[in-house]
mmCIF file of C-alpha atoms in Angstrom:
data_model
loop_
_atom_site.group_PDB
_atom_site.id
_atom_site.type_symbol
_atom_site.label_atom_id
_atom_site.label_comp_id
_atom_site.label_asym_id
_atom_site.label_seq_id
_atom_site.Cartn_x
_atom_site.Cartn_y
_atom_site.Cartn_z
ATOM 1 C CA ALA A 1 -57.205 -13.644 50.173
ATOM 2 C CA ILE A 2 -56.612 -17.028 48.589
ATOM 3 C CA ARG A 3 -54.062 -16.888 45.787
ATOM 4 C CA MET A 4 -54.540 -18.942 42.656
ATOM 5 C CA THR A 5 -51.498 -19.861 40.589
ATOM 6 C CA GLN A 6 -51.878 -21.249 37.084
ATOM 7 C CA SER A 7 -49.252 -23.018 35.061
ATOM 8 C CA PRO A 8 -48.064 -22.706 32.447
ATOM 9 C CA SER A 9 -48.814 -19.071 31.692
ATOM 10 C CA SER A 10 -48.837 -19.977 28.008
ATOM 11 C CA LEU A 11 -48.468 -23.019 25.825
ATOM 12 C CA SER A 12 -48.317 -23.876 22.148
ATOM 13 C CA ALA A 13 -50.263 -26.833 20.870
ATOM 14 C CA SER A 14 -51.652 -28.294 17.677
ATOM 15 C CA THR A 15 -55.196 -29.213 16.757
ATOM 16 C CA GLY A 16 -55.890 -32.708 18.063
ATOM 17 C CA ASP A 17 -53.461 -32.456 20.978
ATOM 18 C CA ARG A 18 -54.349 -33.235 24.552
ATOM 19 C CA VAL A 19 -53.781 -30.169 26.720
ATOM 20 C CA THR A 20 -53.580 -29.941 30.497
ATOM 21 C CA ILE A 21 -53.582 -26.730 32.525
ATOM 22 C CA THR A 22 -52.983 -26.696 36.262
ATOM 23 C CA CYS A 23 -54.223 -24.399 38.994
ATOM 24 C CA ARG A 24 -52.934 -24.364 42.549
ATOM 25 C CA ALA A 25 -54.604 -22.663 45.522
ATOM 26 C CA SER A 26 -52.636 -21.118 48.377
ATOM 27 C CA GLN A 27 -54.866 -22.993 50.818
ATOM 28 C CA GLY A 28 -57.376 -25.816 50.605
ATOM 29 C CA ILE A 29 -60.569 -24.876 48.783
ATOM 30 C CA SER A 30 -62.273 -28.279 48.670
ATOM 31 C CA SER A 31 -63.896 -28.418 45.220
ATOM 32 C CA TYR A 32 -64.925 -24.763 45.044
ATOM 33 C CA LEU A 33 -63.228 -24.117 41.735
ATOM 34 C CA ALA A 34 -64.410 -22.966 38.319
ATOM 35 C CA TRP A 35 -62.758 -22.715 34.916
ATOM 36 C CA TYR A 36 -63.441 -20.083 32.232
ATOM 37 C CA GLN A 37 -62.446 -19.620 28.614
ATOM 38 C CA GLN A 38 -61.869 -16.145 27.204
ATOM 39 C CA LYS A 39 -61.266 -15.202 23.601
ATOM 40 C CA PRO A 40 -59.760 -11.829 22.604
ATOM 41 C CA GLY A 41 -62.207 -8.964 22.963
ATOM 42 C CA LYS A 42 -64.892 -11.211 24.418
ATOM 43 C CA ALA A 43 -66.314 -11.883 27.853
ATOM 44 C CA PRO A 44 -65.266 -15.045 29.705
ATOM 45 C CA LYS A 45 -67.340 -18.197 29.314
ATOM 46 C CA LEU A 46 -67.975 -20.607 32.174
ATOM 47 C CA LEU A 47 -66.741 -24.111 31.337
ATOM 48 C CA ILE A 48 -66.645 -26.014 34.617
ATOM 49 C CA TYR A 49 -67.722 -25.442 38.209
ATOM 50 C CA ALA A 50 -67.365 -27.478 41.385
ATOM 51 C CA ALA A 51 -63.987 -28.558 39.986
ATOM 52 C CA SER A 52 -65.439 -31.161 37.630
ATOM 53 C CA THR A 53 -69.046 -30.310 36.708
ATOM 54 C CA LEU A 54 -69.400 -29.380 33.063
ATOM 55 C CA GLN A 55 -71.540 -26.310 32.428
ATOM 56 C CA SER A 56 -74.516 -26.925 30.167
ATOM 57 C CA GLY A 57 -73.601 -26.730 26.498
ATOM 58 C CA VAL A 58 -69.846 -27.128 26.991
ATOM 59 C CA PRO A 59 -68.284 -29.858 24.810
ATOM 60 C CA SER A 60 -67.324 -33.074 26.570
ATOM 61 C CA ARG A 61 -63.688 -32.754 25.434
ATOM 62 C CA PHE A 62 -63.316 -30.356 28.363
ATOM 63 C CA SER A 63 -62.900 -31.931 31.797
ATOM 64 C CA GLY A 64 -61.806 -30.817 35.223
ATOM 65 C CA SER A 65 -60.385 -32.633 38.214
ATOM 66 C CA GLY A 66 -58.830 -32.077 41.587
ATOM 67 C CA SER A 67 -59.703 -31.013 45.105
ATOM 68 C CA GLY A 68 -58.010 -29.300 48.000
ATOM 69 C CA THR A 69 -55.188 -27.236 46.503
ATOM 70 C CA ASP A 70 -54.415 -28.818 43.117
ATOM 71 C CA PHE A 71 -56.668 -28.779 40.065
ATOM 72 C CA THR A 72 -56.424 -29.492 36.360
ATOM 73 C CA LEU A 73 -58.336 -28.556 33.235
ATOM 74 C CA THR A 74 -57.916 -30.994 30.369
ATOM 75 C CA ILE A 75 -58.888 -30.551 26.761
ATOM 76 C CA SER A 76 -58.825 -34.048 25.322
ATOM 77 C CA CYS A 77 -58.613 -33.196 21.632
ATOM 78 C CA LEU A 78 -57.846 -29.561 20.940
ATOM 79 C CA GLN A 79 -60.050 -27.912 18.328
ATOM 80 C CA SER A 80 -59.383 -24.674 16.465
ATOM 81 C CA GLU A 81 -62.050 -22.855 18.468
ATOM 82 C CA ASP A 82 -60.284 -23.783 21.726
ATOM 83 C CA PHE A 83 -57.353 -21.425 21.193
ATOM 84 C CA ALA A 84 -58.011 -18.907 23.943
ATOM 85 C CA THR A 85 -56.992 -17.919 27.459
ATOM 86 C CA TYR A 86 -58.208 -20.041 30.367
ATOM 87 C CA TYR A 87 -58.733 -18.862 33.935
ATOM 88 C CA CYS A 88 -59.425 -20.723 37.147
ATOM 89 C CA GLN A 89 -61.483 -19.110 39.925
ATOM 90 C CA GLN A 90 -61.962 -20.146 43.542
ATOM 91 C CA TYR A 91 -65.132 -19.464 45.486
ATOM 92 C CA TYR A 92 -64.302 -20.960 48.870
ATOM 93 C CA SER A 93 -66.056 -19.138 51.707
ATOM 94 C CA TYR A 94 -68.008 -17.069 49.194
ATOM 95 C CA PRO A 95 -69.501 -14.539 49.556
ATOM 96 C CA ARG A 96 -67.743 -13.297 52.655
ATOM 97 C CA GLU A 97 -64.252 -13.889 51.325
ATOM 98 C CA PRO A 98 -63.136 -12.460 47.998
ATOM 99 C CA LEU A 99 -63.424 -14.494 44.865
ATOM 100 C CA THR A 100 -60.037 -14.767 43.187
ATOM 101 C CA PHE A 101 -58.862 -15.792 39.737
ATOM 102 C CA GLY A 102 -55.691 -17.362 38.497
ATOM 103 C CA GLY A 103 -53.435 -15.362 36.227
ATOM 104 C CA GLY A 104 -54.560 -17.195 33.097
ATOM 105 C CA THR A 105 -53.101 -19.665 30.621
ATOM 106 C CA LYS A 106 -52.962 -18.680 26.971
ATOM 107 C CA VAL A 107 -53.301 -21.603 24.573
ATOM 108 C CA GLU A 108 -51.717 -20.714 21.231
ATOM 109 C CA ILE A 109 -51.382 -22.446 17.914
ATOM 110 C CA LYS A 110 -48.054 -24.218 17.391
ATOM 111 C CA GLU B 1 -82.284 -15.156 25.758
ATOM 112 C CA VAL B 2 -80.259 -13.907 28.692
ATOM 113 C CA GLN B 3 -78.680 -10.528 28.039
ATOM 114 C CA LEU B 4 -76.537 -8.225 30.154
ATOM 115 C CA VAL B 5 -75.713 -4.852 28.662
ATOM 116 C CA GLU B 6 -73.308 -2.507 30.433
ATOM 117 C CA SER B 7 -73.094 1.221 29.896
ATOM 118 C CA GLY B 8 -71.556 4.277 31.500
ATOM 119 C CA GLY B 9 -67.877 3.735 30.886
ATOM 120 C CA GLY B 10 -65.567 6.419 29.565
ATOM 121 C CA LEU B 11 -62.595 8.626 30.241
ATOM 122 C CA VAL B 12 -62.420 10.248 33.683
ATOM 123 C CA GLN B 13 -59.714 12.161 35.510
ATOM 124 C CA PRO B 14 -58.060 10.769 38.649
ATOM 125 C CA GLY B 15 -60.240 11.559 41.651
ATOM 126 C CA GLY B 16 -63.356 11.674 39.509
ATOM 127 C CA SER B 17 -66.537 9.619 39.587
ATOM 128 C CA LEU B 18 -68.426 7.401 37.210
ATOM 129 C CA ARG B 19 -71.586 5.304 37.448
ATOM 130 C CA LEU B 20 -71.837 2.074 35.521
ATOM 131 C CA SER B 21 -75.150 0.444 34.698
ATOM 132 C CA CYS B 22 -76.061 -3.062 33.601
ATOM 133 C CA ALA B 23 -79.436 -3.748 32.022
ATOM 134 C CA ALA B 24 -80.557 -7.361 32.418
ATOM 135 C CA SER B 25 -83.149 -9.212 30.376
ATOM 136 C CA GLY B 26 -84.251 -12.740 29.550
ATOM 137 C CA PHE B 27 -84.289 -14.043 33.140
ATOM 138 C CA THR B 28 -85.764 -13.320 36.563
ATOM 139 C CA PHE B 29 -83.221 -10.736 37.681
ATOM 140 C CA SER B 30 -84.405 -10.679 41.299
ATOM 141 C CA SER B 31 -83.521 -14.380 41.723
ATOM 142 C CA TYR B 32 -79.786 -14.034 41.156
ATOM 143 C CA TRP B 33 -76.670 -12.772 42.862
ATOM 144 C CA MET B 34 -75.007 -10.245 40.575
ATOM 145 C CA SER B 35 -71.423 -9.089 40.368
ATOM 146 C CA TRP B 36 -68.955 -6.726 38.735
ATOM 147 C CA VAL B 37 -65.684 -8.178 37.491
ATOM 148 C CA ARG B 38 -62.957 -6.100 35.860
ATOM 149 C CA GLN B 39 -60.021 -6.709 33.592
ATOM 150 C CA ALA B 40 -57.182 -4.217 33.207
ATOM 151 C CA PRO B 41 -55.771 -3.940 29.666
ATOM 152 C CA GLY B 42 -53.762 -7.059 28.871
ATOM 153 C CA LYS B 43 -54.264 -8.442 32.374
ATOM 154 C CA GLY B 44 -56.325 -11.097 34.126
ATOM 155 C CA LEU B 45 -59.740 -11.029 35.743
ATOM 156 C CA GLU B 46 -60.443 -9.383 39.102
ATOM 157 C CA TRP B 47 -63.672 -9.712 41.045
ATOM 158 C CA VAL B 48 -64.815 -6.248 42.213
ATOM 159 C CA ALA B 49 -68.131 -6.554 44.041
ATOM 160 C CA ASN B 50 -71.270 -8.611 44.402
ATOM 161 C CA ILE B 51 -74.793 -8.124 45.684
ATOM 162 C CA LYS B 52 -77.418 -10.511 46.965
ATOM 163 C CA GLN B 53 -80.759 -10.958 45.257
ATOM 164 C CA ASP B 54 -82.588 -8.474 47.503
ATOM 165 C CA GLY B 55 -79.640 -6.115 47.933
ATOM 166 C CA SER B 56 -79.288 -6.927 51.640
ATOM 167 C CA GLU B 57 -75.701 -8.160 51.342
ATOM 168 C CA LYS B 58 -72.872 -6.517 49.447
ATOM 169 C CA TYR B 59 -69.201 -7.447 49.295
ATOM 170 C CA TYR B 60 -66.167 -5.726 47.800
ATOM 171 C CA VAL B 61 -62.563 -6.420 47.000
ATOM 172 C CA ASP B 62 -60.338 -4.542 49.458
ATOM 173 C CA SER B 63 -58.913 -2.192 46.824
ATOM 174 C CA VAL B 64 -62.309 -0.564 46.164
ATOM 175 C CA LYS B 65 -63.850 -0.597 49.637
ATOM 176 C CA GLY B 66 -65.019 2.872 50.619
ATOM 177 C CA ARG B 67 -64.797 4.129 47.019
ATOM 178 C CA PHE B 68 -67.185 1.897 45.039
ATOM 179 C CA THR B 69 -70.810 1.076 45.780
ATOM 180 C CA ILE B 70 -72.766 -1.723 44.153
ATOM 181 C CA SER B 71 -76.542 -1.508 44.012
ATOM 182 C CA ARG B 72 -79.476 -2.928 42.122
ATOM 183 C CA ASP B 73 -83.044 -2.043 41.192
ATOM 184 C CA ASN B 74 -85.034 -5.239 40.741
ATOM 185 C CA ALA B 75 -88.044 -3.314 39.420
ATOM 186 C CA LYS B 76 -85.873 -2.028 36.584
ATOM 187 C CA ASN B 77 -83.824 -5.231 36.157
ATOM 188 C CA SER B 78 -80.694 -3.167 36.574
ATOM 189 C CA LEU B 79 -77.351 -3.396 38.345
ATOM 190 C CA TYR B 80 -75.149 -0.415 39.136
ATOM 191 C CA LEU B 81 -71.633 0.418 40.222
ATOM 192 C CA GLN B 82 -70.958 3.876 41.596
ATOM 193 C CA MET B 83 -67.236 4.557 41.409
ATOM 194 C CA ASN B 84 -65.761 7.496 43.306
ATOM 195 C CA SER B 85 -62.203 8.690 43.917
ATOM 196 C CA LEU B 86 -61.058 6.880 40.814
ATOM 197 C CA ARG B 87 -57.403 5.998 40.375
ATOM 198 C CA ALA B 88 -55.282 5.097 37.388
ATOM 199 C CA GLU B 89 -55.229 1.490 38.576
ATOM 200 C CA ASP B 90 -59.022 1.319 38.215
ATOM 201 C CA THR B 91 -58.591 1.493 34.448
ATOM 202 C CA ALA B 92 -60.184 -1.667 33.083
ATOM 203 C CA VAL B 93 -63.028 -3.227 31.207
ATOM 204 C CA TYR B 94 -65.834 -3.714 33.713
ATOM 205 C CA TYR B 95 -68.100 -6.709 33.232
ATOM 206 C CA CYS B 96 -71.502 -7.287 34.745
ATOM 207 C CA ALA B 97 -71.940 -10.996 35.547
ATOM 208 C CA ARG B 98 -74.733 -13.241 36.773
ATOM 209 C CA GLY B 99 -74.126 -15.705 39.580
ATOM 210 C CA ASP B 100 -74.882 -19.247 38.483
ATOM 211 C CA LEU B 101 -77.604 -20.929 40.559
ATOM 212 C CA GLY B 102 -75.982 -24.354 40.237
ATOM 213 C CA SER B 103 -72.974 -23.105 42.178
ATOM 214 C CA GLY B 104 -74.933 -21.018 44.655
ATOM 215 C CA GLY B 105 -74.250 -17.803 42.789
ATOM 216 C CA SER B 106 -70.499 -18.003 43.097
ATOM 217 C CA CYS B 107 -69.568 -18.688 39.471
ATOM 218 C CA TYR B 108 -70.662 -16.604 36.535
ATOM 219 C CA ASP B 109 -72.715 -18.193 33.770
ATOM 220 C CA TYR B 110 -73.579 -15.027 31.848
ATOM 221 C CA TRP B 111 -71.497 -11.937 31.264
ATOM 222 C CA GLY B 112 -72.072 -8.638 29.566
ATOM 223 C CA GLN B 113 -69.864 -7.369 26.763
ATOM 224 C CA GLY B 114 -68.039 -5.050 29.142
ATOM 225 C CA THR B 115 -67.605 -1.294 29.360
ATOM 226 C CA LEU B 116 -64.203 0.382 29.362
ATOM 227 C CA VAL B 117 -63.275 2.776 32.136
ATOM 228 C CA THR B 118 -60.127 4.827 31.595
ATOM 229 C CA VAL B 119 -58.764 6.917 34.441
ATOM 230 C CA SER B 120 -56.244 9.405 33.122
ATOM 231 C CA SER B 121 -55.445 13.105 33.146
#
């Protein structure tokens, strides 16, 4: 199975900061990558798919980039409601190969 | 409004069985891939299984193959997960999730609230 490695595992930031989270795949996955946001006690929310396509209703301060093995999620101006844990997910060769998630990045208030 | 409501979780002894259900509403259930994704307490997300719109294709993560069975009833707008030979490491919140059409069903645009399965003696 393809392994997804996120970094950092956690970070502290202030409202208004620009935040970047990275995700690395153990093999090339083209642009078959999604990003989710999860708040405590809640289900994940899809933010981005196809590495850079914003899901309907997601604020434009969220953006994604990358292809192959290296990807980034950027929050351009952190808002209070953005403090959460973020996960990447690859879907290369879906559905015959397992979908796999990164370990998560927790964005905390500084 | 799209809604996914899981039920059936609870406490079960190792080696026991449990059947999870997910009731879908607010969309044409038979048009979507559906999946189960789990999250162990304090841990990350793990895809468990998925099923094609007509139930003709099913896929599982290796750790549950031969023990879990995913199924669906399009007439009842319902998704199921039969879990047998449960182990302590199956303890998790289990989410029902809908495959997003824009990504070919491989990302999840709607999730249920989750149901907790605890495997312990």
